[in-house]
């Protein structure tokens, strides 16, 4: 049995998260796009550029099918949130917060 206080805390967090997403103009993004965005922000905190495989294999995208992961990455590139960068002939990504 789940503790009622834990459920209440979870509900308050979800409500706060949805409110913040709406305030930031992200309320039209799909759950997969929001998870990918969170993964991108997580990867960007450690370094400016990251490999596509690091994003695809991120733990927040674990429940998303491989094909959906690539569709989400493409969607975020089109939105301008995810910026491809060529470093020494290899493709990397960087967060473009101006695209949000």
Coordinates of N, CA, C and O in Angstrom, one line a residue:
X1 N 0.8 -1.2 0.0 CA 0.0 0.0 0.0 C 0.9 1.3 0.0 O 1.9 1.3 0.7
X2 N 0.5 2.2 -0.8 CA 1.2 3.5 -0.9 C 0.8 4.5 0.1 O -0.4 4.6 0.3
X3 N 1.7 5.1 0.7 CA 1.4 6.1 1.7 C 0.6 7.3 1.1 O 1.0 7.8 0.1
X4 N -0.4 7.7 1.8 CA -1.3 8.8 1.3 C -0.5 10.1 1.2 O -0.7 10.9 0.3
X5 N 0.5 10.3 2.1 CA 1.3 11.5 2.1 C 2.2 11.5 0.9 O 2.4 12.6 0.3
X6 N 2.7 10.4 0.5 CA 3.6 10.3 -0.6 C 2.8 10.5 -1.9 O 3.2 11.2 -2.8
X7 N 1.6 10.0 -2.0 CA 0.7 10.3 -3.1 C 0.3 11.8 -3.2 O 0.3 12.3 -4.3
X8 N 0.1 12.4 -2.1 CA -0.2 13.8 -2.1 C 0.9 14.6 -2.6 O 0.8 15.6 -3.4
X9 N 2.1 14.3 -2.1 CA 3.3 15.0 -2.6 C 3.6 14.8 -4.1 O 3.9 15.8 -4.8
X10 N 3.3 13.6 -4.6 CA 3.5 13.3 -6.0 C 2.5 14.2 -6.8 O 2.8 14.8 -7.8
X11 N 1.3 14.3 -6.3 CA 0.2 15.0 -7.0 C 0.6 16.5 -7.1 O 0.5 17.2 -8.1
X12 N 1.1 17.0 -5.9 CA 1.5 18.5 -5.9 C 2.7 18.7 -6.9 O 2.7 19.7 -7.5
X13 N 3.6 17.8 -6.9 CA 4.8 17.9 -7.8 C 4.3 17.9 -9.3 O 4.8 18.7 -10.1
X14 N 3.4 17.0 -9.6 CA 2.9 16.9 -11.0 C 2.2 18.2 -11.4 O 2.3 18.7 -12.5
X15 N 1.4 18.7 -10.5 CA 0.6 20.0 -10.7 C 1.6 21.1 -10.9 O 1.5 21.9 -11.9
X16 N 2.6 21.2 -10.1 CA 3.6 22.3 -10.2 C 4.4 22.1 -11.5 O 4.7 23.1 -12.2
X17 N 4.7 20.9 -11.9 CA 5.5 20.7 -13.1 C 4.6 21.1 -14.3 O 5.1 21.8 -15.2
X18 N 3.4 20.7 -14.4 CA 2.5 21.1 -15.5 C 2.3 22.6 -15.6 O 2.3 23.2 -16.6
X19 N 2.2 23.3 -14.4 CA 2.1 24.7 -14.4 C 3.4 25.4 -14.9 O 3.3 26.3 -15.7
X20 N 4.5 24.9 -14.5 CA 5.8 25.4 -15.0 C 6.0 25.2 -16.5 O 6.4 26.1 -17.2
X21 N 5.6 24.0 -16.9 CA 5.7 23.8 -18.4 C 4.8 24.8 -19.2 O 5.2 25.3 -20.2
X22 N 3.6 25.0 -18.7 CA 2.7 26.0 -19.3 C 3.3 27.4 -19.3 O 3.3 28.1 -20.3
X23 N 3.8 27.8 -18.2 CA 4.4 29.1 -18.0 C 5.6 29.3 -19.0 O 5.9 30.4 -19.4
X24 N 6.3 28.2 -19.2 CA 7.5 28.3 -20.1 C 7.1 28.0 -21.6 O 8.0 28.0 -22.5
X25 N 5.9 27.8 -21.9 CA 5.4 27.6 -23.2 C 5.7 26.2 -23.8 O 5.7 26.0 -25.0
X26 N 5.8 25.3 -22.9 CA 6.1 23.9 -23.2 C 4.9 23.0 -23.1 O 5.0 21.8 -23.3
X27 N 3.8 23.5 -22.9 CA 2.6 22.7 -22.7 C 2.1 22.0 -24.0 O 1.3 21.1 -23.9
X28 N 2.6 22.4 -25.1 CA 2.2 21.8 -26.4 C 3.2 20.6 -26.8 O 3.0 20.0 -27.8
X29 N 4.3 20.5 -26.0 CA 5.2 19.4 -26.3 C 4.7 18.1 -25.8 O 4.0 18.0 -24.8
X30 N 5.0 17.0 -26.5 CA 4.6 15.7 -26.1 C 5.4 15.2 -24.9 O 6.4 15.8 -24.6
X31 N 4.9 14.2 -24.1 CA 5.6 13.7 -23.0 C 7.0 13.2 -23.4 O 8.0 13.4 -22.7
X32 N 7.1 12.6 -24.6 CA 8.4 12.1 -25.0 C 9.4 13.3 -25.3 O 10.6 13.3 -25.0
X33 N 8.8 14.4 -25.9 CA 9.7 15.6 -26.1 C 10.1 16.2 -24.8 O 11.2 16.7 -24.7
X34 N 9.2 16.3 -23.8 CA 9.6 16.8 -22.5 C 10.6 16.0 -21.8 O 11.6 16.5 -21.2
X35 N 10.5 14.6 -21.9 CA 11.6 13.8 -21.4 C 12.9 14.0 -22.1 O 13.9 14.0 -21.4
X36 N 12.8 14.1 -23.4 CA 14.1 14.3 -24.2 C 14.7 15.7 -23.8 O 15.9 15.8 -23.7
X37 N 13.8 16.7 -23.7 CA 14.3 18.0 -23.3 C 15.0 17.9 -21.9 O 16.1 18.5 -21.7
X38 N 14.4 17.2 -21.0 CA 15.0 17.1 -19.6 C 16.4 16.3 -19.8 O 17.3 16.7 -19.1
X39 N 16.4 15.3 -20.6 CA 17.7 14.6 -20.8 C 18.7 15.5 -21.4 O 19.9 15.5 -21.1
X40 N 18.3 16.4 -22.4 CA 19.3 17.3 -23.0 C 19.8 18.3 -22.0 O 21.0 18.5 -21.9
X41 N 19.0 18.8 -21.2 CA 19.4 19.7 -20.1 C 20.3 19.0 -19.2 O 21.4 19.5 -18.8
X42 N 20.0 17.8 -18.8 CA 20.9 17.0 -17.9 C 22.3 16.8 -18.5 O 23.3 17.0 -17.9
X43 N 22.3 16.4 -19.8 CA 23.6 16.2 -20.5 C 24.4 17.5 -20.6 O 25.6 17.5 -20.5
X44 N 23.6 18.6 -20.8 CA 24.3 19.9 -21.0 C 24.9 20.5 -19.8 O 25.7 21.3 -19.8
X45 N 24.4 20.0 -18.6 CA 25.0 20.5 -17.4 C 26.4 20.0 -17.2 O 27.2 20.7 -16.5
X46 N 26.8 18.9 -17.7 CA 28.1 18.3 -17.6 C 29.1 18.9 -18.6 O 30.3 19.0 -18.3
X47 N 28.6 19.2 -19.8 CA 29.5 19.7 -20.9 C 28.6 20.4 -21.9 O 27.4 20.2 -22.0
X48 N 29.3 21.2 -22.8 CA 28.5 22.0 -23.8 C 28.0 21.1 -24.9 O 26.9 21.4 -25.5
X49 N 28.7 20.1 -25.3 CA 28.3 19.2 -26.4 C 28.3 17.8 -26.0 O 29.0 17.3 -25.2
X50 N 27.3 17.0 -26.6 CA 27.2 15.6 -26.3 C 26.9 14.8 -27.5 O 26.4 15.4 -28.5
X51 N 27.2 13.6 -27.5 CA 27.0 12.7 -28.7 C 25.5 12.3 -28.8 O 24.8 12.2 -27.8
X52 N 25.1 12.1 -30.0 CA 23.7 11.6 -30.2 C 23.4 10.4 -29.4 O 22.3 10.2 -28.9
X53 N 24.3 9.5 -29.3 CA 24.1 8.2 -28.6 C 23.9 8.4 -27.1 O 23.2 7.7 -26.5
X54 N 24.5 9.5 -26.6 CA 24.3 9.8 -25.2 C 22.9 10.2 -24.9 O 22.3 9.8 -23.9
X55 N 22.3 10.9 -25.9 CA 20.9 11.4 -25.7 C 20.0 10.2 -25.9 O 19.1 9.9 -25.1
X56 N 20.2 9.4 -26.9 CA 19.4 8.3 -27.3 C 19.4 7.2 -26.1 O 18.4 6.6 -25.8
X57 N 20.5 7.1 -25.4 CA 20.6 6.1 -24.4 C 20.4 6.7 -23.0 O 20.6 6.0 -22.0
X58 N 20.0 7.9 -22.9 CA 19.7 8.5 -21.6 C 18.6 7.8 -20.8 O 17.6 7.4 -21.4
X59 N 18.7 7.7 -19.5 CA 17.8 7.0 -18.7 C 16.4 7.5 -18.8 O 15.4 6.8 -18.6
X60 N 16.2 8.8 -19.1 CA 14.9 9.4 -19.2 C 14.1 8.9 -20.4 O 12.9 9.0 -20.5
X61 N 14.9 8.4 -21.4 CA 14.3 7.9 -22.7 C 14.2 6.4 -22.7 O 13.9 5.9 -23.8
X62 N 14.4 5.8 -21.6 CA 14.5 4.3 -21.6 C 13.2 3.7 -22.0 O 13.2 2.6 -22.7
X63 N 12.0 4.3 -21.7 CA 10.7 3.7 -22.0 C 10.2 4.0 -23.4 O 9.1 3.6 -23.7
X64 N 11.0 4.8 -24.1 CA 10.5 5.2 -25.5 C 11.2 4.3 -26.5 O 12.4 3.9 -26.4
X65 N 10.4 3.9 -27.5 CA 11.0 3.0 -28.5 C 12.1 3.7 -29.3 O 12.1 4.9 -29.3
X66 N 13.0 2.9 -29.9 CA 14.1 3.5 -30.6 C 13.6 4.4 -31.7 O 14.2 5.5 -31.9
X67 N 12.6 4.0 -32.5 CA 12.1 4.9 -33.6 C 11.6 6.2 -33.0 O 11.8 7.2 -33.6
X68 N 10.8 6.1 -31.9 CA 10.3 7.3 -31.3 C 11.4 8.2 -30.8 O 11.2 9.5 -30.9
X69 N 12.4 7.7 -30.3 CA 13.6 8.5 -29.8 C 14.1 9.4 -31.0 O 14.3 10.6 -30.8
X70 N 14.3 8.8 -32.1 CA 14.8 9.5 -33.3 C 13.8 10.5 -33.8 O 14.2 11.6 -34.2
X71 N 12.5 10.2 -33.7 CA 11.5 11.2 -34.1 C 11.5 12.4 -33.2 O 11.4 13.5 -33.6
X72 N 11.7 12.1 -31.9 CA 11.7 13.2 -30.9 C 12.9 14.1 -31.1 O 12.8 15.3 -31.1
X73 N 14.1 13.5 -31.3 CA 15.3 14.2 -31.6 C 15.1 15.1 -32.8 O 15.4 16.3 -32.8
X74 N 14.6 14.5 -33.9 CA 14.3 15.3 -35.1 C 13.3 16.5 -34.8 O 13.6 17.6 -35.3
X75 N 12.3 16.2 -34.1 CA 11.3 17.2 -33.7 C 12.0 18.4 -32.9 O 11.7 19.6 -33.2
X76 N 12.8 18.0 -32.0 CA 13.5 19.1 -31.2 C 14.5 19.8 -32.0 O 14.7 21.0 -31.7
X77 N 15.1 19.2 -33.0 CA 16.0 19.9 -33.9 C 15.2 20.9 -34.7 O 15.6 22.1 -34.9
X78 N 14.0 20.5 -35.2 CA 13.2 21.4 -36.0 C 12.7 22.6 -35.2 O 12.5 23.7 -35.7
X79 N 12.4 22.3 -33.9 CA 11.9 23.4 -33.0 C 13.1 24.4 -32.7 O 12.9 25.4 -32.2
X80 N 14.3 23.9 -32.9 CA 15.5 24.8 -32.6 C 16.0 24.6 -31.2 O 16.9 25.4 -30.8
X81 N 15.5 23.7 -30.5 CA 15.9 23.4 -29.1 C 17.2 22.7 -29.1 O 18.1 22.9 -28.2
X82 N 17.3 21.7 -30.0 CA 18.5 20.9 -30.1 C 19.3 21.3 -31.3 O 18.8 21.3 -32.4
X83 N 20.5 21.7 -31.1 CA 21.3 22.2 -32.2 C 22.5 21.2 -32.5 O 23.3 20.9 -31.7
X84 N 22.5 20.7 -33.8 CA 23.6 19.9 -34.2 C 24.9 20.7 -34.4 O 24.8 21.8 -34.8
X85 N 26.0 20.1 -34.0 CA 27.3 20.7 -34.1 C 28.3 19.7 -34.6 O 28.3 18.6 -34.2
X86 N 29.1 20.2 -35.6 CA 30.1 19.3 -36.2 C 31.4 19.6 -35.5 O 32.0 20.7 -35.6
X87 N 31.9 18.6 -34.8 CA 33.2 18.7 -34.1 C 34.2 17.7 -34.7 O 33.9 16.4 -34.5
X88 N 35.2 18.1 -35.4 CA 36.2 17.2 -36.0 C 35.5 16.1 -36.8 O 35.9 14.9 -36.8
X89 N 34.5 16.5 -37.6 CA 33.9 15.6 -38.5 C 32.8 14.7 -37.9 O 32.3 13.8 -38.5
X90 N 32.6 14.9 -36.6 CA 31.6 14.0 -35.9 C 30.4 14.9 -35.4 O 30.6 16.1 -35.1
X91 N 29.2 14.3 -35.5 CA 28.0 15.0 -35.1 C 27.9 15.0 -33.5 O 27.9 13.9 -32.9
X92 N 27.7 16.2 -33.0 CA 27.4 16.3 -31.6 C 26.1 17.2 -31.5 O 25.7 17.8 -32.5
X93 N 25.6 17.3 -30.3 CA 24.4 18.2 -30.1 C 24.8 19.2 -29.0 O 25.6 18.9 -28.1
X94 N 24.1 20.3 -29.0 CA 24.1 21.2 -27.9 C 22.7 21.8 -27.6 O 21.9 21.8 -28.6
X95 N 22.4 22.2 -26.4 CA 21.1 22.8 -26.1 C 21.1 24.2 -26.6 O 22.0 25.0 -26.4
X96 N 20.0 24.6 -27.3 CA 19.8 25.9 -27.8 C 18.6 26.4 -27.0 O 17.5 26.3 -27.5
X97 N 18.8 27.0 -25.8 CA 17.7 27.5 -25.0 C 17.0 28.6 -25.6 O 15.8 28.8 -25.3
X98 N 17.6 29.3 -26.6 CA 16.9 30.3 -27.3 C 15.7 29.8 -28.2 O 14.8 30.5 -28.6
X99 N 15.8 28.5 -28.5 CA 14.8 27.8 -29.3 C 13.5 27.5 -28.5 O 12.6 27.0 -29.1
X100 N 13.6 27.7 -27.2 CA 12.4 27.4 -26.4 C 11.4 28.5 -26.4 O 11.7 29.6 -26.5

